[in-house]
PDB file of C-alpha atoms in Angstrom:
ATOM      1  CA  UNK A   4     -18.207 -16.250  15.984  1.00 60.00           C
ATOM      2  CA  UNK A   5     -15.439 -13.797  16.633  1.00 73.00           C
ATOM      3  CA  UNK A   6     -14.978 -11.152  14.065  1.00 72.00           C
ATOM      4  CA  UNK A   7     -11.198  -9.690  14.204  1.00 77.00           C
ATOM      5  CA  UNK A   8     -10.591  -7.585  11.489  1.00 77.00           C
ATOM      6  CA  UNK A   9      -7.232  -6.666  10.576  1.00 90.00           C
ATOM      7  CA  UNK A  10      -6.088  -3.113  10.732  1.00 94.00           C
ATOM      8  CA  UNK A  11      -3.235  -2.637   7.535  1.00 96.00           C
ATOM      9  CA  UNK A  12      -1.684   0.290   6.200  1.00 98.00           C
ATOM     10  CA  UNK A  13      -0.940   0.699   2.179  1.00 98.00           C
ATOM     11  CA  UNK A  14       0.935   3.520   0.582  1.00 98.00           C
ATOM     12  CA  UNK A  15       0.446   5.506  -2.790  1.00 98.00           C
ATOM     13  CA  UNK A  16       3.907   6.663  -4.313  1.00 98.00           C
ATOM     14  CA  UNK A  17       3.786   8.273  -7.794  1.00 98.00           C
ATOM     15  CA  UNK A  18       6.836   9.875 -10.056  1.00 96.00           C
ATOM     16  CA  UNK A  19       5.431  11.204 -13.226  1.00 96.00           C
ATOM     17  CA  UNK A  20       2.485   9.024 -13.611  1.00 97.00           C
ATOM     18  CA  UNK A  21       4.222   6.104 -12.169  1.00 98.00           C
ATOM     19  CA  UNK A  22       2.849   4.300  -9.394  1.00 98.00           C
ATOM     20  CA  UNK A  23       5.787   2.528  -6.803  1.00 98.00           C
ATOM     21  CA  UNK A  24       3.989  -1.270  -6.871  1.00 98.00           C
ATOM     22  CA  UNK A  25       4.910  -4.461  -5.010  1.00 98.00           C
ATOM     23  CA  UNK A  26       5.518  -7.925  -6.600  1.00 97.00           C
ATOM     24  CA  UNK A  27       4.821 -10.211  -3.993  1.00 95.00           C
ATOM     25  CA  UNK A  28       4.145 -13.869  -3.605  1.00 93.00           C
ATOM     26  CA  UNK A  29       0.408 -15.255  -2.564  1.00 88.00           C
ATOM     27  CA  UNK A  30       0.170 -18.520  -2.549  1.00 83.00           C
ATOM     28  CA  UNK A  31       2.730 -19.919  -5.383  1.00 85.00           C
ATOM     29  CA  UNK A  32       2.034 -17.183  -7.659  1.00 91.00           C
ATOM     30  CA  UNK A  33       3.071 -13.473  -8.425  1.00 94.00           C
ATOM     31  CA  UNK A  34       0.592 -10.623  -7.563  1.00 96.00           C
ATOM     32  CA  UNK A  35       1.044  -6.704  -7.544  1.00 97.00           C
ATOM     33  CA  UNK A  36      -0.274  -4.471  -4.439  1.00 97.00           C
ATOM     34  CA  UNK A  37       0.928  -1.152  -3.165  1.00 97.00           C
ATOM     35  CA  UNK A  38       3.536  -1.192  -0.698  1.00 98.00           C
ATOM     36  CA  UNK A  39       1.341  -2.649   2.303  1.00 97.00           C
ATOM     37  CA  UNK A  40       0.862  -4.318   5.549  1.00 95.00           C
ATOM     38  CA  UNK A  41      -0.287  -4.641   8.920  1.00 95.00           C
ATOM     39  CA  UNK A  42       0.125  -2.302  11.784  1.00 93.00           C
ATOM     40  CA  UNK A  43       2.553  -3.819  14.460  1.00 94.00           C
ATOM     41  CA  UNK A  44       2.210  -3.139  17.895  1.00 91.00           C
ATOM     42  CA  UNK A  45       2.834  -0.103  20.109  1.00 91.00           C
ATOM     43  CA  UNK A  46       3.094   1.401  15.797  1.00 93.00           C
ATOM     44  CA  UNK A  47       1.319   4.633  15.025  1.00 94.00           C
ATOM     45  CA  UNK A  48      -0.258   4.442  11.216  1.00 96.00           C
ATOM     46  CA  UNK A  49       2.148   6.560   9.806  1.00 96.00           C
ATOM     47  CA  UNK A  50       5.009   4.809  11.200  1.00 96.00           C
ATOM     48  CA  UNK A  51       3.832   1.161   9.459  1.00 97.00           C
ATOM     49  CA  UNK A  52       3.733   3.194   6.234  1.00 98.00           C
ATOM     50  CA  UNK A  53       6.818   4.223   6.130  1.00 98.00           C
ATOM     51  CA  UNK A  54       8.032   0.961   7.850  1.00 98.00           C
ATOM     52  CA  UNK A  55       5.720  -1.171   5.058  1.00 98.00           C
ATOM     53  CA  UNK A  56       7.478   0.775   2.336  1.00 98.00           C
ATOM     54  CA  UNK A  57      10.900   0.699   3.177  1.00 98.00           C
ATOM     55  CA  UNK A  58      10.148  -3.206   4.260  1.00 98.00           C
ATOM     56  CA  UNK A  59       9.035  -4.056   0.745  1.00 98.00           C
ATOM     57  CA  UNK A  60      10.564  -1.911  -1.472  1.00 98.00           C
ATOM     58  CA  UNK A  61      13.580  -0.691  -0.095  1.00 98.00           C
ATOM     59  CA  UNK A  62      12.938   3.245  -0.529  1.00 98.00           C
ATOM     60  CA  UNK A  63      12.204   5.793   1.708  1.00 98.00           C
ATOM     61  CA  UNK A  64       9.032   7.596   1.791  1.00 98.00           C
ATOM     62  CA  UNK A  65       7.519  10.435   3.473  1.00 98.00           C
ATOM     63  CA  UNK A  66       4.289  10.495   4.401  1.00 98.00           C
ATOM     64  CA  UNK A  67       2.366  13.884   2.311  1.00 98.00           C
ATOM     65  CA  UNK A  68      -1.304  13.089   2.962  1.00 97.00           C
ATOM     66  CA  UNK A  69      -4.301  10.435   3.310  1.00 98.00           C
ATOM     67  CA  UNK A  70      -6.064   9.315   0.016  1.00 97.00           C
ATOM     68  CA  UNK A  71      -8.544   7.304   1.983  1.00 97.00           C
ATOM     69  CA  UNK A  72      -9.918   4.799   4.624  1.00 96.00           C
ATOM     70  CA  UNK A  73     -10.921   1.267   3.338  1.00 96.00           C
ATOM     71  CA  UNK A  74     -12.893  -1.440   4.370  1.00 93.00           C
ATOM     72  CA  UNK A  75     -12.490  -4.281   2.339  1.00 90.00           C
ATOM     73  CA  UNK A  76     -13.429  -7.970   3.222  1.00 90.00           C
ATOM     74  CA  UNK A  77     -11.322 -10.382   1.126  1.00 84.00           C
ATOM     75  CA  UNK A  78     -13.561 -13.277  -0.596  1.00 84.00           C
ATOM     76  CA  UNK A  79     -10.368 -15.787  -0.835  1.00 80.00           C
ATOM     77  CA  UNK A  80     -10.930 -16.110   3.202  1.00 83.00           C
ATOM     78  CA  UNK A  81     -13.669 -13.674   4.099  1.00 85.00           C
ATOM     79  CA  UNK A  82     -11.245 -11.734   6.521  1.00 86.00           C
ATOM     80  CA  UNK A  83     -12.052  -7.905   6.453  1.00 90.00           C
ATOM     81  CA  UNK A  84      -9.065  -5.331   6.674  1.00 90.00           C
ATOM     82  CA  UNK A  85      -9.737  -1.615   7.242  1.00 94.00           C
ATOM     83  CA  UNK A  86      -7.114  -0.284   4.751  1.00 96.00           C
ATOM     84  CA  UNK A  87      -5.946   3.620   5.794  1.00 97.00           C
ATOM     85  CA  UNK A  88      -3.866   4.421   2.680  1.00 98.00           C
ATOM     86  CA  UNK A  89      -1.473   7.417   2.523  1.00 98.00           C
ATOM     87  CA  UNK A  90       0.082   9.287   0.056  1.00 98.00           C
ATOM     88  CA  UNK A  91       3.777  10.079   0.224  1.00 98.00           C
ATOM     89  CA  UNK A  92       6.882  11.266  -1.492  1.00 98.00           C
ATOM     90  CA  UNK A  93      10.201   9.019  -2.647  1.00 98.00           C
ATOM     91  CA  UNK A  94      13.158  10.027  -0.608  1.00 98.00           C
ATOM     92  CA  UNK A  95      15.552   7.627  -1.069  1.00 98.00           C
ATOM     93  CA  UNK A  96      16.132   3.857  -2.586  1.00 97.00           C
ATOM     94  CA  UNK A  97      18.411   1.504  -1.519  1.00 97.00           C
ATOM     95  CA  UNK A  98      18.627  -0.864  -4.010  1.00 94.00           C
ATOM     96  CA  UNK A  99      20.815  -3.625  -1.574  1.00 94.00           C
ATOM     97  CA  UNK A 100      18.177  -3.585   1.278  1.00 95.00           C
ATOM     98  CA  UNK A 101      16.510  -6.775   1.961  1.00 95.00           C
ATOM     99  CA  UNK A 102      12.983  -7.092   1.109  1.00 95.00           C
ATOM    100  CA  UNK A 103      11.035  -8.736   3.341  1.00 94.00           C
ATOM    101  CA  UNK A 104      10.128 -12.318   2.917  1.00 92.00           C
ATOM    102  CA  UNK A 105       7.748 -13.395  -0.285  1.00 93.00           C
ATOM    103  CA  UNK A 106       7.943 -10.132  -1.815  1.00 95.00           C
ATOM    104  CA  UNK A 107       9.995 -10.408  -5.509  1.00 95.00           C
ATOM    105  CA  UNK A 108      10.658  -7.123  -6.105  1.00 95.00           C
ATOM    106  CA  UNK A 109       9.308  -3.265  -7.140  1.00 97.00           C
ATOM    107  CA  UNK A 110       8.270  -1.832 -10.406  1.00 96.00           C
ATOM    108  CA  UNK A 111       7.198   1.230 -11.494  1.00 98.00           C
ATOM    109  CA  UNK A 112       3.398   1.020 -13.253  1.00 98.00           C
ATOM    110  CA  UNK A 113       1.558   3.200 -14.773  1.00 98.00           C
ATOM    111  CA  UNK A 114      -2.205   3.239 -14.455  1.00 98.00           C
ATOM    112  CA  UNK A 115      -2.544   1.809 -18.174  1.00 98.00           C
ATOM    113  CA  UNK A 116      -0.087  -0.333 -17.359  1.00 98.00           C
ATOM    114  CA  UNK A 117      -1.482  -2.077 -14.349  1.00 97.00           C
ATOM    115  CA  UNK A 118      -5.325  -2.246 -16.055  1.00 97.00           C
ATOM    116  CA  UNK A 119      -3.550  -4.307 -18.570  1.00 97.00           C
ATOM    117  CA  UNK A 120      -2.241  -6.982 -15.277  1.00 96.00           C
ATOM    118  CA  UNK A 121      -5.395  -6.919 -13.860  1.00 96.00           C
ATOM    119  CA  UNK A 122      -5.398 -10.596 -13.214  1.00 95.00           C
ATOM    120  CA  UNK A 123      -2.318 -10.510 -10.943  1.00 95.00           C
ATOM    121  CA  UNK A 124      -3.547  -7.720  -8.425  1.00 95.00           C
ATOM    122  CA  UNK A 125      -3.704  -8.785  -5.323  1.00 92.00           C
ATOM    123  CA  UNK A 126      -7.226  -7.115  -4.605  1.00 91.00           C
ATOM    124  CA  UNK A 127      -9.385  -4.193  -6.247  1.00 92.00           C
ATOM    125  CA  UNK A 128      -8.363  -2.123  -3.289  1.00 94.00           C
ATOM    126  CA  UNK A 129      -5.081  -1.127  -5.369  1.00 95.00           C
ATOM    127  CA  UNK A 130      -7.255   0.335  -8.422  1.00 97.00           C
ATOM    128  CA  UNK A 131      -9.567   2.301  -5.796  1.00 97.00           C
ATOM    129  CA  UNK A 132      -6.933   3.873  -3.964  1.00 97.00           C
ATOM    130  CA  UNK A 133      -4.780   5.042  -7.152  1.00 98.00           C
ATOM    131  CA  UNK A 134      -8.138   6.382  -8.754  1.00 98.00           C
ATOM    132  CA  UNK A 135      -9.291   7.912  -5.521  1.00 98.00           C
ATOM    133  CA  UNK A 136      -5.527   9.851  -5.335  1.00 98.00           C
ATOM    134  CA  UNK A 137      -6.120  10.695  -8.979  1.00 98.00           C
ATOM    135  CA  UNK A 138      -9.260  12.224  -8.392  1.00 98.00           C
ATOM    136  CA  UNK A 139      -7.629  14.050  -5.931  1.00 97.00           C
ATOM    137  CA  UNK A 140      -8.775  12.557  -2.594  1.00 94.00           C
ATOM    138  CA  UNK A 141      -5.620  13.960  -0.648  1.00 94.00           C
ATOM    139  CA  UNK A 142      -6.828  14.498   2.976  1.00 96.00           C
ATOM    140  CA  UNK A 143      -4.390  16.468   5.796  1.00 95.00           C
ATOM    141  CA  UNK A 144      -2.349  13.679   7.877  1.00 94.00           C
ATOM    142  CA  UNK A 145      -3.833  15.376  10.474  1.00 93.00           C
ATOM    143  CA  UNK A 146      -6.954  13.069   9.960  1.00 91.00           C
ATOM    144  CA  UNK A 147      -4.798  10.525  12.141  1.00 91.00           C
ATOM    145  CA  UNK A 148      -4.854  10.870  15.313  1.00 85.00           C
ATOM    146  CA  UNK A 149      -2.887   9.009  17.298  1.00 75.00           C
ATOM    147  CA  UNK A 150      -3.591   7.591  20.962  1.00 69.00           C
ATOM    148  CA  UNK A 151      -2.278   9.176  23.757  1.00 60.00           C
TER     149      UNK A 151
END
């Protein structure tokens, strides 16, 4: 059997105990995630964040740090993604950019606030992550390395 897991990118953006959050369509129903995705081709890491951001939520974002590297293997389809999610700063919206296909719109959550949806996240991973950045897991963005 060939094993392929999927390489994906998700970003952490907080304003004052606000988390930036996806609402995106799985299947025919509504789930939340972190601005996230897969890394394209010829893409470095830090570029599909800030593309996957921008893509989905139509702000800006610069890239401040790395909250951690995830390996998570969903149980919907048993495909495993290595999840490298960064930390970053708001720049800019642009409230008439279009989102990319399936994804409703962004909201602003606070921690409390997305405990109480916990039956519309779209995995744990988006829990771990914002705990592990709470706890202050903020690693240099010089843990990427990109190829040469």
């Amino acid at each position: 059997m060939d094993w392929l897991p999927h390489i994906t990118v998700a970003t952490i953006v907080e304003d004052n105990g606000r988390f930036l959050m996806v609402e995106e369509l799985k299947g025919a129903r509504a789930v939340l995630n972190q601005p996230a995705g897969h890394l394209d081709p010829n893409e470095t890491l830090i570029e599909a964040a800030i593309r996957e951001t921008l893509e989905e939520t139509g702000w800006d974002v610069e890239p401040t740090g790395v909250t951690g590297i995830y390996l998570y293997t969903a149980p919907s389809n048993g495909v495993t993604y290595q999840r490298v999610c960064f930390t970053a700063k708001a720049l800019k919206h642009h409230p008439d950019y279009q989102l990319d296909d399936g994804i409703v719109g962004a909201k602003w959550l606070t921690r409390d606030e997305l405990l109480e949806q916990r039956d519309n996240w779209r995995s744990e991973l988006i829990i771990r992550c914002i705990d592990d950045y709470l706890a202050g897991n903020h690693f240099s963005l010089e843990l990427i390395r990109p190829s040469l």
